[in-house]
Amino acid sequence: MTGTLSISERQVGLALAVALTLLGLVMAAAARQGPMAVHGAIAAALGLALVFRLGGALYDPEVPAGRRQRFYDAPTRFGIALTVIWAIIGMGVGVWVAALLYWPEATPPWPWTSFGRLRPVHTTGVIFGFGGNALIATSFHVLQRTARARLADSISPWAVLIGFNLFCIWAVTGYLMGSTQSKEYAEAEWYADLWLVVVWVTYFVLYMRTLARRAEPHIYVANWYYLAFILVVAMLHIVNNLALPVSLAGARSFPIWAGVQDAMVQWWYGHNAVAFFLTAGFLGMLYYFLPVRSGRPIWSYRLSIVSFWGIVFFYIWVGSHHLHYTALPYWVQTLGMTFSVMLLIPSWASAGNAIATLNGAWHKVRDDATLRFMFVAAVFYGLSTFEGSFLAIRPVNSLSHYTDWTVGHVHSGTLGWVAMIIFGAIYTLAPQLSGRETMAWPRAVEWHFWLAVTGALIYVVALWNAGITQGLMWRSYDDNGALSYSFLQSVMAMAPYYLMRTIGGALFLSGAILCALNTRATMRRATGAVRAWDRPLVPGPAE
Amino acid sequence: MLRLHYNLEKLSMGMVVGIIVAASIGGAVEIAPLFTIDETVVAPDDLRPHTPLELAGREIFIREGCYACHSQMVRSLADEIDRYGPYSLAGESAWDHPMLWGSKRTGPDLARIGGKYSDAWHVAHLLDPRSVVPASIMPAYPWLTRSLDTRVLPGALATLAVLGVPYSEAMIDRAETDALAQSRPDSDAAEDVLARYGDAVALRSFDGDPSRLTELDALVAYLQSIGTLTAAAQEELEEAGK
């Protein structure tokens, strides 16, 4: 990090690190005990580590001249390292909690290892830690290449990455201590939410400033998606997390929303976290890395436009399909269902556009596991968006809701689509950023591909069976008009599926571990060579 | 149209504004009316807020992530009504910050759990689920026997009062004593709890040990209160059955 910063940038960084340390100390001192005090201490420790790192390097030699003529890739490399670390944490906890459902006696007797506290560690770890870091890291790369401009400054990318990961650490350690807002995928407490807003504004400003410096008149499609991801996630995050803290010196707060309005706001957020965190951002990734890796231009420009605006406009409406047959007014449920079905059009337009892009490059899909990751991602994207529209239809939802079918659906999207496109992007980026032609262990990519596909399929098929079984058992009546099964019988019927899903998850996790080791080996064997064409048309700002 | 977009995508601010507008419409149409249409939430006349002890239990329910496996929302489907009880009404959770409707039933729905089992059953079930339900896959919560920290309660009630939950000054001021008194029916302060929160409030030592106020007391008090804060759902179902 420090080697790529000029002396004056190191000074600014040092000032920011001191500020972070002070903020952490103030939090710890104000709270004195509980999660907020621990989080203050974590922030102070991180700030202090950065103070030493930057302070120690403050008078190292000035950064070599000519840096402005290069893209700024050090933050992307750092972000990719964080991505694979969070993949192991998030998926590892996921496999562990999956195992606990099959083998509940394995739960240790300590509060912080209980299923209910670990479950959000899994979701936050994979969505924000793994997915979020991948999005930020790749967005820096894609933004620079498609704008043909160096990042607008060298400090804010670090601030965004480090700040975002502090949020993730605050969130997951908070859950372990029992600090949670209970809103799914938005469990982090109020001060972590405020912190994320600051990080996000920094991210947006950096993105816009770099775009403003672009050497291309047109903004490439991938950036539309990354922009939608940044903007709409900010909107969702702020509205859903509006809360009144009990005290400024404590973690606990109460959401300002209550009852049915809270439910609607929560699922407006929840489903659009899927839309704009787990879909829009990753479509940005797809629209860049798929053409780059296959050597084929995007099949249809018009289809890109239709699908982009379709996704941005339609998705926002669909959250209420999480609340069919509940106390939410019927008309809102109907709107949610209708738009969910319509959403299939732009979703399949994107998936079809991606797959049609591979026309003329199918031999590469056969030979190149990295491209195959992207192809499989596009296929899973198409399948899980179809499944999503289907599950949103009211009578289908009456069977599937509250069951493991929903969990299976989510994982066909996250394992099959999101994780696969991330792995495709990492295997494209890691060699390029290391000045290499290939990953350090090319054969391991092939192994990873088959582990990932097998794991995802086992997982998803197991939970389809689990969910449909549950749904049917819950609604079965016998000839006397009584319910056929007790709830407990439906729990007992889940055992084989829960075991299978644990095995599927473990296979997927072992692939991710292979990816992490391969990425580490590749980056350690970096040559430092930069391809002649991989340079900005617009150099960095004058220094 | 294509020409228009061809020009729009040269303007970063144009894309920003376009995205914000396109992504705001759906939410505005679906969410804003929920606050203005009166029929959305009909607050039942007999609805009472949680007592401080129940609220403390609700906070433990949230802390332990119980909502990840247990919904509190009976849908208006025949099998759910037969299995759990009357379907849930919006008014029942009108004062719930946050709502705990849930999204997954790894375990059964809890919207009608109040009064369904004895306190002793809940205590045994929370401390060792498989002692009462051998096939259960719920984790055990042995640490709930620790003392309940009531110091946060006045602040919590005051915060909820700001958000519109009808907690009076007296309820806020006496939150800690009320929490203790609810678990000690013989104490002088127990009458005050009934006076403040209504005669339907259960006064007893929920964990079976009146000498200590534990997290179990709070959580069991909460579980026993779920679905009992108003009779509106039961009345509506009877009305519909006529």
JSON list of C-alpha atoms in Angstrom, two decimals, chain B residues 131-222:
[
{"chain": "B", "resi": 131, "resn": "SER", "atom": "CA", "xyz": [-35.33, -33.23, 26.87]},
{"chain": "B", "resi": 132, "resn": "VAL", "atom": "CA", "xyz": [-38.94, -32.43, 25.92]},
{"chain": "B", "resi": 133, "resn": "VAL", "atom": "CA", "xyz": [-38.88, -32.82, 22.12]},
{"chain": "B", "resi": 134, "resn": "PRO", "atom": "CA", "xyz": [-36.44, -35.65, 21.34]},
{"chain": "B", "resi": 135, "resn": "ALA", "atom": "CA", "xyz": [-36.36, -34.99, 17.58]},
{"chain": "B", "resi": 136, "resn": "SER", "atom": "CA", "xyz": [-35.90, -31.22, 17.94]},
{"chain": "B", "resi": 137, "resn": "ILE", "atom": "CA", "xyz": [-32.97, -29.62, 16.09]},
{"chain": "B", "resi": 138, "resn": "MET", "atom": "CA", "xyz": [-33.10, -26.41, 18.13]},
{"chain": "B", "resi": 139, "resn": "PRO", "atom": "CA", "xyz": [-29.88, -25.46, 19.92]},
{"chain": "B", "resi": 140, "resn": "ALA", "atom": "CA", "xyz": [-29.84, -25.32, 23.73]},
{"chain": "B", "resi": 141, "resn": "TYR", "atom": "CA", "xyz": [-29.58, -21.95, 25.50]},
{"chain": "B", "resi": 142, "resn": "PRO", "atom": "CA", "xyz": [-28.02, -22.85, 28.87]},
{"chain": "B", "resi": 143, "resn": "TRP", "atom": "CA", "xyz": [-26.75, -19.32, 29.50]},
{"chain": "B", "resi": 144, "resn": "LEU", "atom": "CA", "xyz": [-30.26, -17.93, 29.84]},
{"chain": "B", "resi": 145, "resn": "THR", "atom": "CA", "xyz": [-30.13, -18.78, 33.55]},
{"chain": "B", "resi": 146, "resn": "ARG", "atom": "CA", "xyz": [-28.00, -15.70, 34.13]},
{"chain": "B", "resi": 147, "resn": "SER", "atom": "CA", "xyz": [-29.45, -12.62, 35.82]},
{"chain": "B", "resi": 148, "resn": "LEU", "atom": "CA", "xyz": [-31.43, -10.23, 33.68]},
{"chain": "B", "resi": 149, "resn": "ASP", "atom": "CA", "xyz": [-29.86, -6.81, 33.19]},
{"chain": "B", "resi": 150, "resn": "THR", "atom": "CA", "xyz": [-32.79, -4.43, 33.68]},
{"chain": "B", "resi": 151, "resn": "ARG", "atom": "CA", "xyz": [-30.79, -1.20, 33.53]},
{"chain": "B", "resi": 152, "resn": "VAL", "atom": "CA", "xyz": [-31.46, -0.70, 29.82]},
{"chain": "B", "resi": 153, "resn": "LEU", "atom": "CA", "xyz": [-35.24, -0.93, 30.22]},
{"chain": "B", "resi": 154, "resn": "PRO", "atom": "CA", "xyz": [-36.16, 2.69, 31.09]},
{"chain": "B", "resi": 155, "resn": "GLY", "atom": "CA", "xyz": [-34.15, 3.92, 28.12]},
{"chain": "B", "resi": 156, "resn": "ALA", "atom": "CA", "xyz": [-35.68, 1.31, 25.85]},
{"chain": "B", "resi": 157, "resn": "LEU", "atom": "CA", "xyz": [-39.23, 2.22, 26.88]},
{"chain": "B", "resi": 158, "resn": "ALA", "atom": "CA", "xyz": [-38.48, 5.92, 26.53]},
{"chain": "B", "resi": 159, "resn": "THR", "atom": "CA", "xyz": [-37.11, 5.37, 23.01]},
{"chain": "B", "resi": 160, "resn": "LEU", "atom": "CA", "xyz": [-40.15, 3.36, 21.99]},
{"chain": "B", "resi": 161, "resn": "ALA", "atom": "CA", "xyz": [-42.40, 6.05, 23.47]},
{"chain": "B", "resi": 162, "resn": "VAL", "atom": "CA", "xyz": [-40.76, 8.61, 21.19]},
{"chain": "B", "resi": 163, "resn": "LEU", "atom": "CA", "xyz": [-41.53, 6.29, 18.26]},
{"chain": "B", "resi": 164, "resn": "GLY", "atom": "CA", "xyz": [-45.20, 6.18, 19.18]},
{"chain": "B", "resi": 165, "resn": "VAL", "atom": "CA", "xyz": [-45.63, 3.21, 21.50]},
{"chain": "B", "resi": 166, "resn": "PRO", "atom": "CA", "xyz": [-47.96, 4.38, 24.32]},
{"chain": "B", "resi": 167, "resn": "TYR", "atom": "CA", "xyz": [-45.59, 4.04, 27.26]},
{"chain": "B", "resi": 168, "resn": "SER", "atom": "CA", "xyz": [-46.46, 6.63, 29.92]},
{"chain": "B", "resi": 169, "resn": "GLU", "atom": "CA", "xyz": [-44.02, 8.54, 32.11]},
{"chain": "B", "resi": 170, "resn": "ALA", "atom": "CA", "xyz": [-44.82, 6.21, 34.98]},
{"chain": "B", "resi": 171, "resn": "MET", "atom": "CA", "xyz": [-44.22, 3.12, 32.87]},
{"chain": "B", "resi": 172, "resn": "ILE", "atom": "CA", "xyz": [-40.81, 4.45, 31.85]},
{"chain": "B", "resi": 173, "resn": "ASP", "atom": "CA", "xyz": [-39.82, 5.52, 35.35]},
{"chain": "B", "resi": 174, "resn": "ARG", "atom": "CA", "xyz": [-40.92, 2.26, 36.94]},
{"chain": "B", "resi": 175, "resn": "ALA", "atom": "CA", "xyz": [-39.68, -0.02, 34.16]},
{"chain": "B", "resi": 176, "resn": "GLU", "atom": "CA", "xyz": [-37.06, -1.75, 36.30]},
{"chain": "B", "resi": 177, "resn": "THR", "atom": "CA", "xyz": [-39.30, -2.32, 39.31]},
{"chain": "B", "resi": 178, "resn": "ASP", "atom": "CA", "xyz": [-42.14, -3.45, 37.05]},
{"chain": "B", "resi": 179, "resn": "ALA", "atom": "CA", "xyz": [-39.88, -6.02, 35.42]},
{"chain": "B", "resi": 180, "resn": "LEU", "atom": "CA", "xyz": [-38.96, -7.45, 38.80]},
{"chain": "B", "resi": 181, "resn": "ALA", "atom": "CA", "xyz": [-42.51, -7.22, 40.15]},
{"chain": "B", "resi": 182, "resn": "GLN", "atom": "CA", "xyz": [-44.02, -9.15, 37.25]},
{"chain": "B", "resi": 183, "resn": "SER", "atom": "CA", "xyz": [-41.99, -12.18, 38.29]},
{"chain": "B", "resi": 184, "resn": "ARG", "atom": "CA", "xyz": [-42.99, -11.74, 41.97]},
{"chain": "B", "resi": 185, "resn": "PRO", "atom": "CA", "xyz": [-46.77, -11.88, 42.18]},
{"chain": "B", "resi": 186, "resn": "ASP", "atom": "CA", "xyz": [-46.74, -11.59, 45.97]},
{"chain": "B", "resi": 187, "resn": "SER", "atom": "CA", "xyz": [-44.80, -8.35, 46.02]},
{"chain": "B", "resi": 188, "resn": "ASP", "atom": "CA", "xyz": [-46.51, -5.00, 46.65]},
{"chain": "B", "resi": 189, "resn": "ALA", "atom": "CA", "xyz": [-45.39, -3.64, 43.31]},
{"chain": "B", "resi": 190, "resn": "ALA", "atom": "CA", "xyz": [-47.12, -6.46, 41.40]},
{"chain": "B", "resi": 191, "resn": "GLU", "atom": "CA", "xyz": [-50.48, -4.69, 41.64]},
{"chain": "B", "resi": 192, "resn": "ASP", "atom": "CA", "xyz": [-48.92, -1.65, 39.95]},
{"chain": "B", "resi": 193, "resn": "VAL", "atom": "CA", "xyz": [-47.96, -3.76, 36.94]},
{"chain": "B", "resi": 194, "resn": "LEU", "atom": "CA", "xyz": [-51.58, -4.80, 36.48]},
{"chain": "B", "resi": 195, "resn": "ALA", "atom": "CA", "xyz": [-52.71, -1.22, 36.96]},
{"chain": "B", "resi": 196, "resn": "ARG", "atom": "CA", "xyz": [-50.36, 0.01, 34.29]},
{"chain": "B", "resi": 197, "resn": "TYR", "atom": "CA", "xyz": [-50.54, -2.80, 31.73]},
{"chain": "B", "resi": 198, "resn": "GLY", "atom": "CA", "xyz": [-53.96, -4.37, 32.33]},
{"chain": "B", "resi": 199, "resn": "ASP", "atom": "CA", "xyz": [-55.32, -7.33, 34.21]},
{"chain": "B", "resi": 200, "resn": "ALA", "atom": "CA", "xyz": [-54.47, -9.77, 31.42]},
{"chain": "B", "resi": 201, "resn": "VAL", "atom": "CA", "xyz": [-50.74, -9.53, 32.19]},
{"chain": "B", "resi": 202, "resn": "ALA", "atom": "CA", "xyz": [-49.35, -12.77, 33.64]},
{"chain": "B", "resi": 203, "resn": "LEU", "atom": "CA", "xyz": [-47.77, -12.28, 37.05]},
{"chain": "B", "resi": 204, "resn": "ARG", "atom": "CA", "xyz": [-45.58, -15.18, 38.09]},
{"chain": "B", "resi": 205, "resn": "SER", "atom": "CA", "xyz": [-42.07, -16.44, 38.36]},
{"chain": "B", "resi": 206, "resn": "PHE", "atom": "CA", "xyz": [-41.65, -17.74, 34.85]},
{"chain": "B", "resi": 207, "resn": "ASP", "atom": "CA", "xyz": [-38.50, -19.76, 35.47]},
{"chain": "B", "resi": 208, "resn": "GLY", "atom": "CA", "xyz": [-39.85, -21.25, 38.69]},
{"chain": "B", "resi": 209, "resn": "ASP", "atom": "CA", "xyz": [-37.32, -19.51, 40.92]},
{"chain": "B", "resi": 210, "resn": "PRO", "atom": "CA", "xyz": [-38.78, -16.31, 42.45]},
{"chain": "B", "resi": 211, "resn": "SER", "atom": "CA", "xyz": [-35.52, -15.49, 44.24]},
{"chain": "B", "resi": 212, "resn": "ARG", "atom": "CA", "xyz": [-33.76, -14.40, 41.04]},
{"chain": "B", "resi": 213, "resn": "LEU", "atom": "CA", "xyz": [-34.81, -12.45, 37.95]},
{"chain": "B", "resi": 214, "resn": "THR", "atom": "CA", "xyz": [-33.19, -14.26, 35.05]},
{"chain": "B", "resi": 215, "resn": "GLU", "atom": "CA", "xyz": [-33.09, -13.97, 31.27]},
{"chain": "B", "resi": 216, "resn": "LEU", "atom": "CA", "xyz": [-35.27, -17.07, 31.23]},
{"chain": "B", "resi": 217, "resn": "ASP", "atom": "CA", "xyz": [-37.94, -15.17, 33.18]},
{"chain": "B", "resi": 218, "resn": "ALA", "atom": "CA", "xyz": [-37.92, -12.46, 30.51]},
{"chain": "B", "resi": 219, "resn": "LEU", "atom": "CA", "xyz": [-37.87, -14.75, 27.49]},
{"chain": "B", "resi": 220, "resn": "VAL", "atom": "CA", "xyz": [-40.61, -17.04, 28.80]},
{"chain": "B", "resi": 221, "resn": "ALA", "atom": "CA", "xyz": [-42.72, -14.02, 29.79]},
{"chain": "B", "resi": 222, "resn": "TYR", "atom": "CA", "xyz": [-42.33, -12.77, 26.23]}
]
